[in-house]
CSV table of C-alpha atoms and ligand atoms in Angstrom, one decimal:
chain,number,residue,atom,x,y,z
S,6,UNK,CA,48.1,-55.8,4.0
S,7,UNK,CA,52.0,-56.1,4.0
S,8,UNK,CA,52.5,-52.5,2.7
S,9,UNK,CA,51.1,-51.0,5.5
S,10,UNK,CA,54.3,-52.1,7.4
S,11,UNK,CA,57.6,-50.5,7.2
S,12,UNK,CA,59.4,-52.1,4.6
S,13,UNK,CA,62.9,-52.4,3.3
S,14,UNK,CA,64.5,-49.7,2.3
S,15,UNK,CA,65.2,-49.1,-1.4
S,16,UNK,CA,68.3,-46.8,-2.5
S,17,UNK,CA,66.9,-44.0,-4.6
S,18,UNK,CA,69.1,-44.4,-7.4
S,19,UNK,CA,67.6,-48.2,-7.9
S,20,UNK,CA,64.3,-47.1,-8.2
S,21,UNK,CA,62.4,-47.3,-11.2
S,22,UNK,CA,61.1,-43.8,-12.4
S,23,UNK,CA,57.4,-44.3,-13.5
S,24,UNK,CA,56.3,-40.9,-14.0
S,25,UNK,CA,57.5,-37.7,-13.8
S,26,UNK,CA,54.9,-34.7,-13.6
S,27,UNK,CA,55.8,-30.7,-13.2
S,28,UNK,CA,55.8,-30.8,-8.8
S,29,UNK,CA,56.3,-34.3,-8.3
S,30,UNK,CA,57.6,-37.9,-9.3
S,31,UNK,CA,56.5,-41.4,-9.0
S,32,UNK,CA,58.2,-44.5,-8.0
S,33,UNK,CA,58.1,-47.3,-7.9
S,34,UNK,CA,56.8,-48.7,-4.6
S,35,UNK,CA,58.0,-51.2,-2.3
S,36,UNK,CA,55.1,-53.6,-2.9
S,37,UNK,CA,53.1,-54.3,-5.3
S,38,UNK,CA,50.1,-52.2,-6.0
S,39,UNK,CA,51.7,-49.2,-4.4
S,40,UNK,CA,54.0,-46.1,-5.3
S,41,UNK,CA,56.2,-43.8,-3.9
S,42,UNK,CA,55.4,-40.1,-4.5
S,43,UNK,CA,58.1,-37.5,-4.4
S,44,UNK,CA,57.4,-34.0,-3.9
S,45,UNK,CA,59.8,-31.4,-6.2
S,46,UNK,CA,60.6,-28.2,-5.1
S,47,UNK,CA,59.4,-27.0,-8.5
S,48,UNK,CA,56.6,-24.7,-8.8
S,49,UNK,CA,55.2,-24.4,-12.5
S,50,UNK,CA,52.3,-21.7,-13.8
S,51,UNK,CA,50.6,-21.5,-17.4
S,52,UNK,CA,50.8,-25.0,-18.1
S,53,UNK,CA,54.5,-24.8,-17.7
S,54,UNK,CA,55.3,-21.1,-19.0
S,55,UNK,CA,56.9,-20.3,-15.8
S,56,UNK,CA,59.3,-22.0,-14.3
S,57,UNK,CA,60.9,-21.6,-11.0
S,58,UNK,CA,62.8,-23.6,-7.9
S,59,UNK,CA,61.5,-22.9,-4.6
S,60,UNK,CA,63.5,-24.4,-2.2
S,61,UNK,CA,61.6,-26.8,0.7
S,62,UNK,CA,58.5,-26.1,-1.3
S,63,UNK,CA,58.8,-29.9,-1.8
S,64,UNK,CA,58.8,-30.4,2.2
S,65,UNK,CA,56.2,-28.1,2.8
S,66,UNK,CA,53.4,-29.9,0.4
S,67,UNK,CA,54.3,-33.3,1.2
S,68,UNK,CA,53.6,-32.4,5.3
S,69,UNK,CA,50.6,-30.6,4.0
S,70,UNK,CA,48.9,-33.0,2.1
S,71,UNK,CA,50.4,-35.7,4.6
S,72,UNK,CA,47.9,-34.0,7.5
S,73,UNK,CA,45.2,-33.2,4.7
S,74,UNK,CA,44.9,-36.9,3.8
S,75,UNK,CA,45.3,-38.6,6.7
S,76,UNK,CA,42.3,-36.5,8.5
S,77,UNK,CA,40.0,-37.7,5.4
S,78,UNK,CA,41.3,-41.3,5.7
S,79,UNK,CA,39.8,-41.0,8.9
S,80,UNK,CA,36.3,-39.4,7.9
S,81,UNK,CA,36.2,-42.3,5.5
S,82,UNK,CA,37.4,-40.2,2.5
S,83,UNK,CA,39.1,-43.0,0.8
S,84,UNK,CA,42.1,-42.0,-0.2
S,85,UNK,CA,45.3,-43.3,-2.4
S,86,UNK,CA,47.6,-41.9,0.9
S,87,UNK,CA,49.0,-44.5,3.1
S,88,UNK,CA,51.9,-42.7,5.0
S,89,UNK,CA,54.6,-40.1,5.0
S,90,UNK,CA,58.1,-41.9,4.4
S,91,UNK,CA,60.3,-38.7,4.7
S,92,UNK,CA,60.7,-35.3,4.1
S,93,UNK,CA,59.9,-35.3,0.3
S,94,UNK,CA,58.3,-38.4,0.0
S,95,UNK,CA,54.9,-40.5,0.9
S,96,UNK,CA,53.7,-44.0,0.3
S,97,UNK,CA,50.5,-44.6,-1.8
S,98,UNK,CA,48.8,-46.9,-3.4
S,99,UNK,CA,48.5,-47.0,-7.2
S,100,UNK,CA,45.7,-46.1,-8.6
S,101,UNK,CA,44.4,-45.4,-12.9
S,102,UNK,CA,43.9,-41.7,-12.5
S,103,UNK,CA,41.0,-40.2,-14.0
S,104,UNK,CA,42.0,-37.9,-16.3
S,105,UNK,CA,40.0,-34.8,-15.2
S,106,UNK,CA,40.9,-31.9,-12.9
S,107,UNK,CA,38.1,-31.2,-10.3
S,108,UNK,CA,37.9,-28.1,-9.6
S,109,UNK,CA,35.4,-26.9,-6.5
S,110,UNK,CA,34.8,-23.4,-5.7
S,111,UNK,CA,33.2,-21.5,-3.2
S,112,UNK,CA,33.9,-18.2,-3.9
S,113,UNK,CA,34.8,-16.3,-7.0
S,114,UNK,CA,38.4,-16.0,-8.3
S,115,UNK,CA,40.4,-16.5,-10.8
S,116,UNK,CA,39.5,-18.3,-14.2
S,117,UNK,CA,35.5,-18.4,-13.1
S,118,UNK,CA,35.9,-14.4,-12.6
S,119,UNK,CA,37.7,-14.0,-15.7
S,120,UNK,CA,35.8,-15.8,-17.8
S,121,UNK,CA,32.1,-14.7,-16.2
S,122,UNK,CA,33.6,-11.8,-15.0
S,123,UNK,CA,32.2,-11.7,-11.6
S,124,UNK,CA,34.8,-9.9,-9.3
S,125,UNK,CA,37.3,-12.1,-7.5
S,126,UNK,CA,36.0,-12.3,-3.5
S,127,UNK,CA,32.2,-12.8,-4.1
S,128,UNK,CA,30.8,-15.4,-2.4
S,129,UNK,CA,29.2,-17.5,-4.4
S,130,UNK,CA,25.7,-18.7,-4.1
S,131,UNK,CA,26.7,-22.2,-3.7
S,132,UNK,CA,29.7,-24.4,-4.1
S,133,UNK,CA,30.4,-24.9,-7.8
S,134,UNK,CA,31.6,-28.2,-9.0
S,135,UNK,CA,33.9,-27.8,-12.6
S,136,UNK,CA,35.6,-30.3,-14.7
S,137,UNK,CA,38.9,-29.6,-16.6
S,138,UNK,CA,40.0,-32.5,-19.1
S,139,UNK,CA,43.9,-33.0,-18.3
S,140,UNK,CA,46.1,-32.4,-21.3
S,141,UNK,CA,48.7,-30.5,-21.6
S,142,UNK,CA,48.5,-29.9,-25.4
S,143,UNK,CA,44.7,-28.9,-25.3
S,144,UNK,CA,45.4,-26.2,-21.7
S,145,UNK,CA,43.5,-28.7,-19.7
S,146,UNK,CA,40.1,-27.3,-21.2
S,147,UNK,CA,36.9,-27.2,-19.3
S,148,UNK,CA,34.4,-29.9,-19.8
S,149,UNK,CA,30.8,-31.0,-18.9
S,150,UNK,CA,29.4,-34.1,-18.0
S,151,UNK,CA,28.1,-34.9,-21.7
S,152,UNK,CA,32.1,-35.3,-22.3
S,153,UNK,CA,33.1,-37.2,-19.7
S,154,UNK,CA,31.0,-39.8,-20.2
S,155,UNK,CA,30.7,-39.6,-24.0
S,156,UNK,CA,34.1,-40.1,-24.3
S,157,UNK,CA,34.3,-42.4,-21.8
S,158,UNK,CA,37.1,-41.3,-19.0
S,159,UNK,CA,34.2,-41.7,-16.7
S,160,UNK,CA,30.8,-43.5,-16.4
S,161,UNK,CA,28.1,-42.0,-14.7
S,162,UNK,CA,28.4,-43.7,-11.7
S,163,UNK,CA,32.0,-42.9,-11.5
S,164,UNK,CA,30.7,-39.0,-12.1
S,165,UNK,CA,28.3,-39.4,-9.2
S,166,UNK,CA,31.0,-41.2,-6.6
S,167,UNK,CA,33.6,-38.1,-7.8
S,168,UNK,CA,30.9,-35.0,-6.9
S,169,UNK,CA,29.9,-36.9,-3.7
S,170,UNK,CA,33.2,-37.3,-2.8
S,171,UNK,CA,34.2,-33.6,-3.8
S,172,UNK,CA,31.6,-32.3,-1.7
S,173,UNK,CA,32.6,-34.0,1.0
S,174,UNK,CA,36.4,-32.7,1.1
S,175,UNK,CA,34.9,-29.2,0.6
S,176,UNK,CA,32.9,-29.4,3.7
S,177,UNK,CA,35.8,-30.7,5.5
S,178,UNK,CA,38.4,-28.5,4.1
S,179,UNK,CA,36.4,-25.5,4.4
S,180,UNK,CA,36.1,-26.0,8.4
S,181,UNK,CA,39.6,-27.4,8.8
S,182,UNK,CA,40.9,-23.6,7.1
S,183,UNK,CA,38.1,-21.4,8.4
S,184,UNK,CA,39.2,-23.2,12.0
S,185,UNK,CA,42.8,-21.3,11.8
S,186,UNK,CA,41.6,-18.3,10.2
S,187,UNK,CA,41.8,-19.1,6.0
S,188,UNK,CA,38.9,-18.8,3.7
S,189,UNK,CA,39.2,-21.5,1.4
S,190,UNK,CA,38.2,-20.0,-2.0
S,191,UNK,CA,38.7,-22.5,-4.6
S,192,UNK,CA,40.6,-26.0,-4.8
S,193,UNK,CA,41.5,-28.4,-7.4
S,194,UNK,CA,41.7,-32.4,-6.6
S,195,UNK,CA,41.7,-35.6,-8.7
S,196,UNK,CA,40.8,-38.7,-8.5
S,197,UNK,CA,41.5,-42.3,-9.1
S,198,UNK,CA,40.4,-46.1,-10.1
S,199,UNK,CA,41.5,-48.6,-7.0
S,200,UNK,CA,41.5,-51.9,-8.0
S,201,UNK,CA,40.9,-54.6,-5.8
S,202,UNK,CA,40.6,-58.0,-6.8
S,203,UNK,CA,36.9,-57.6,-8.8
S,204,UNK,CA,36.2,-54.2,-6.9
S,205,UNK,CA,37.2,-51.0,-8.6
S,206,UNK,CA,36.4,-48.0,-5.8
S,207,UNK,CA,37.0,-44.4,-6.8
S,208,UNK,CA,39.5,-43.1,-4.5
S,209,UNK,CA,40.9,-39.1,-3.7
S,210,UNK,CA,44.5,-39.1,-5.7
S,211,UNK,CA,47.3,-36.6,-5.8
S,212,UNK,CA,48.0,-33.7,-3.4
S,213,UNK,CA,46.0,-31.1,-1.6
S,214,UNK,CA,48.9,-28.0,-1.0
S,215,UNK,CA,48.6,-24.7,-1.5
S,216,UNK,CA,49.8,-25.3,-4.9
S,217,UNK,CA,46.0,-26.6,-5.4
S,218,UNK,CA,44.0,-24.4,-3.2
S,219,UNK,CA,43.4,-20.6,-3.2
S,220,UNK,CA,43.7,-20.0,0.5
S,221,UNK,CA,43.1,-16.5,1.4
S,222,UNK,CA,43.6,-15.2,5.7
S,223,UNK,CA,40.4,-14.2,6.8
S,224,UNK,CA,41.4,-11.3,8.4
S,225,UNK,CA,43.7,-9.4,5.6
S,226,UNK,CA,42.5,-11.2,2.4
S,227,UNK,CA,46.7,-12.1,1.8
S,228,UNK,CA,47.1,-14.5,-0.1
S,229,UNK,CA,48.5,-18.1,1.0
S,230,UNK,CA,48.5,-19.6,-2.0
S,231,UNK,CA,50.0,-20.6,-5.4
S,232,UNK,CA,48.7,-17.0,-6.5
S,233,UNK,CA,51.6,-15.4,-4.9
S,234,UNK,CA,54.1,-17.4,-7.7
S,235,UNK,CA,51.6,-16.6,-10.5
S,236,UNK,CA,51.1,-13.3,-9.8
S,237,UNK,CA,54.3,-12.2,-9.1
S,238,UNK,CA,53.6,-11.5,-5.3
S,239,UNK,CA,56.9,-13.1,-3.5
S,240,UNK,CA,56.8,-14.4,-0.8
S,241,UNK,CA,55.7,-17.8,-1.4
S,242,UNK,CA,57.6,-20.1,0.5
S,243,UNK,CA,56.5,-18.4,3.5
S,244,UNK,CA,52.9,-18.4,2.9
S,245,UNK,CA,52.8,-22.2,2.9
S,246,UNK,CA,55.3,-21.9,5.9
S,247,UNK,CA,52.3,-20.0,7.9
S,248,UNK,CA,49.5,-22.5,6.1
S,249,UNK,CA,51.6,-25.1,8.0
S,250,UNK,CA,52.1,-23.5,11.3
S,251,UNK,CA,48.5,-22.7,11.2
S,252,UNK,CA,47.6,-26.5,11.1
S,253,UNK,CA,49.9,-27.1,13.8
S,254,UNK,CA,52.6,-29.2,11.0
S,255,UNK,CA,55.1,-26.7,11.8
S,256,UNK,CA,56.4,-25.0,15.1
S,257,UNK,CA,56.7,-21.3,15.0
S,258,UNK,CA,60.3,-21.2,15.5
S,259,UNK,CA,61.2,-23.8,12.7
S,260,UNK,CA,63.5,-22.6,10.0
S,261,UNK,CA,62.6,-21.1,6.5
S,262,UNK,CA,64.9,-24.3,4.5
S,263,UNK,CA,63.1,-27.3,5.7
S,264,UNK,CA,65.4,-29.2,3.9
S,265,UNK,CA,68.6,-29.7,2.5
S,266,UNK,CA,72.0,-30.5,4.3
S,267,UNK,CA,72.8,-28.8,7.6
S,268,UNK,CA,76.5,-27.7,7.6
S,269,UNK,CA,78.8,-29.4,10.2
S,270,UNK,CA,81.1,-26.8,11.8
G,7,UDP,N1,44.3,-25.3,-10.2
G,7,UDP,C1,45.3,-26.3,-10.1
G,7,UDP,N2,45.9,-26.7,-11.2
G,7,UDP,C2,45.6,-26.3,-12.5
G,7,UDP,C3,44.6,-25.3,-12.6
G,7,UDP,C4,44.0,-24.9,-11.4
G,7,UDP,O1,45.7,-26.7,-9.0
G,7,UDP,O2,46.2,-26.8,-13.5
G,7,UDP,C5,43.7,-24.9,-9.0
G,7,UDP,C6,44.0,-23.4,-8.7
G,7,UDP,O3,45.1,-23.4,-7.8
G,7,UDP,C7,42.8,-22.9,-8.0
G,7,UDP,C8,41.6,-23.7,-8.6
G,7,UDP,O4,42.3,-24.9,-9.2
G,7,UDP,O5,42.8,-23.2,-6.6
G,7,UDP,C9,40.9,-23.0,-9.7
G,7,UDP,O6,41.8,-22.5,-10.7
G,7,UDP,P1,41.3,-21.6,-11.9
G,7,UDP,O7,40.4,-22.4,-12.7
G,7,UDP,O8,40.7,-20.3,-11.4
G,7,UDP,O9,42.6,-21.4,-12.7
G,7,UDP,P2,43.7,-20.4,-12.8
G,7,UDP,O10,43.2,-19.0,-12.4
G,7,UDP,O11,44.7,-20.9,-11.8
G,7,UDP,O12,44.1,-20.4,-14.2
């Protein structure tokens, strides 16, 4: 597969935009069949009701979900990831995303507490599987199964592949966080249609950051997390900076600006 080797390099001014969401942008790729995904320093809540620039957020979730995705290549996750280019960007390969938002939760928080009111930090009695239909217009509402494939954005099959699959990265996200001291509460993933000549396989898509995870430290119960933004908490940039020195991305001595230009004295 040619696009697993390094390829030429492509200014970024020359490439074609394809799609540009809230945290992230896609290019075009250097190959056919494959994309470049760019990770904004943008950090977005309430379907796009608050706004904000946090700088090297970008860097952070692109080494985040770098390490995530690799690790469940590995397991045999399939994933759309191929490899890290630089700071803000990774190669992957396109895929027809589903349009659903799985969400998988283990303990109570958030929209499941407020809506069934069952206090945020109970465990719950097993992992919970929910589906979100992505649109912006609608709030990305919640949806069953009888939608999805009445409407057709999945088949049953594809329904089956997604919740095995979604099980699977709980299991191993759950040890990976639990392993460095973080309780992984809740997480939202999506997935995508890979196309291979007659094949179609259901592959992970997207990003796993702690823009899509509630990740709470086992100890204290802080919050390392998206949470921190929506609720007004502060301190977000350097919750995901301690979610990556935790997995061993970053050293403890690196800087709080990942990125950006260095000045030259
Ligand atoms: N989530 C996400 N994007 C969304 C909605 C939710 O990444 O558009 C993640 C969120 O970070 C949390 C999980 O999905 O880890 C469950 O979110 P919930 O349904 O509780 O929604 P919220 O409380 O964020 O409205």
């Amino acid at each position: 597969m040619d696009f697993l080797k390094p390829s030429r390099y492509v200014p970024m001014n020359r490439r074609r935009r394809i799609y540009e969401g809230k945290a992230k942008i896609l290019y075009e790729g250097p190959e056919p069949g494959t994309l470049i995904q760019h990770f904004k320093d943008d950090a977005t809540a309430f379907n796009n009701k608050k706004h904000a620039v946090i700088d090297g957020k970008g860097v952070l979730n692109n080494r985040i979900s770098e390490y995530i995705f690799t690790q469940l290549n590995q397991l045999g996750v399939p994933t759309h990831f191929v490899r890290r280019l630089n700071m803000r960007e990774q190669l992957i390969r396109e895929v027809e995303i589903i349009p659903l938002e799985v969400v998988v939760r283990n303990v109570a928080a958030g929209s499941l507490s407020t809506r069934l009111g069952i206090p945020e930090g109970q465990q719950l009695p097993r992992s919970i599987i929910e589906f979100y239909y992505k649109n912006d217009e609608l709030n990305d509402p919640m949806v069953s199964e009888e939608h999805i494939t009445a409407f057709g954005w999945a088949s049953p099959q594809d329904l089956d592949d997604i919740m095995a699959l979604a099980i699977r990265v709980n299991d191993f996200l759950s040890g990976l966080f639990l392993g460095v001291g973080i309780r992984l509460v809740d997480f939202k993933i999506e997935f995508g249609r890979l196309f291979e000549g007659d094949m179609m396989r259901i592959v992970l898509a997207d990003e796993i950051s702690p823009d899509s995870c509630r990740l709470w430290d086992n100890a204290s119960g802080d919050k390392l997390d998206k949470d921190r933004f929506r609720r007004d908490m502060g301190g977000m940039l350097e919750a995901y900076q301690e979610v990556a020195r935790r997995l061993g991305i970053l050293n403890d001595n690196s800087s709080s600006q990942p990125s950006g230009p260095v000045p030259v004295n």
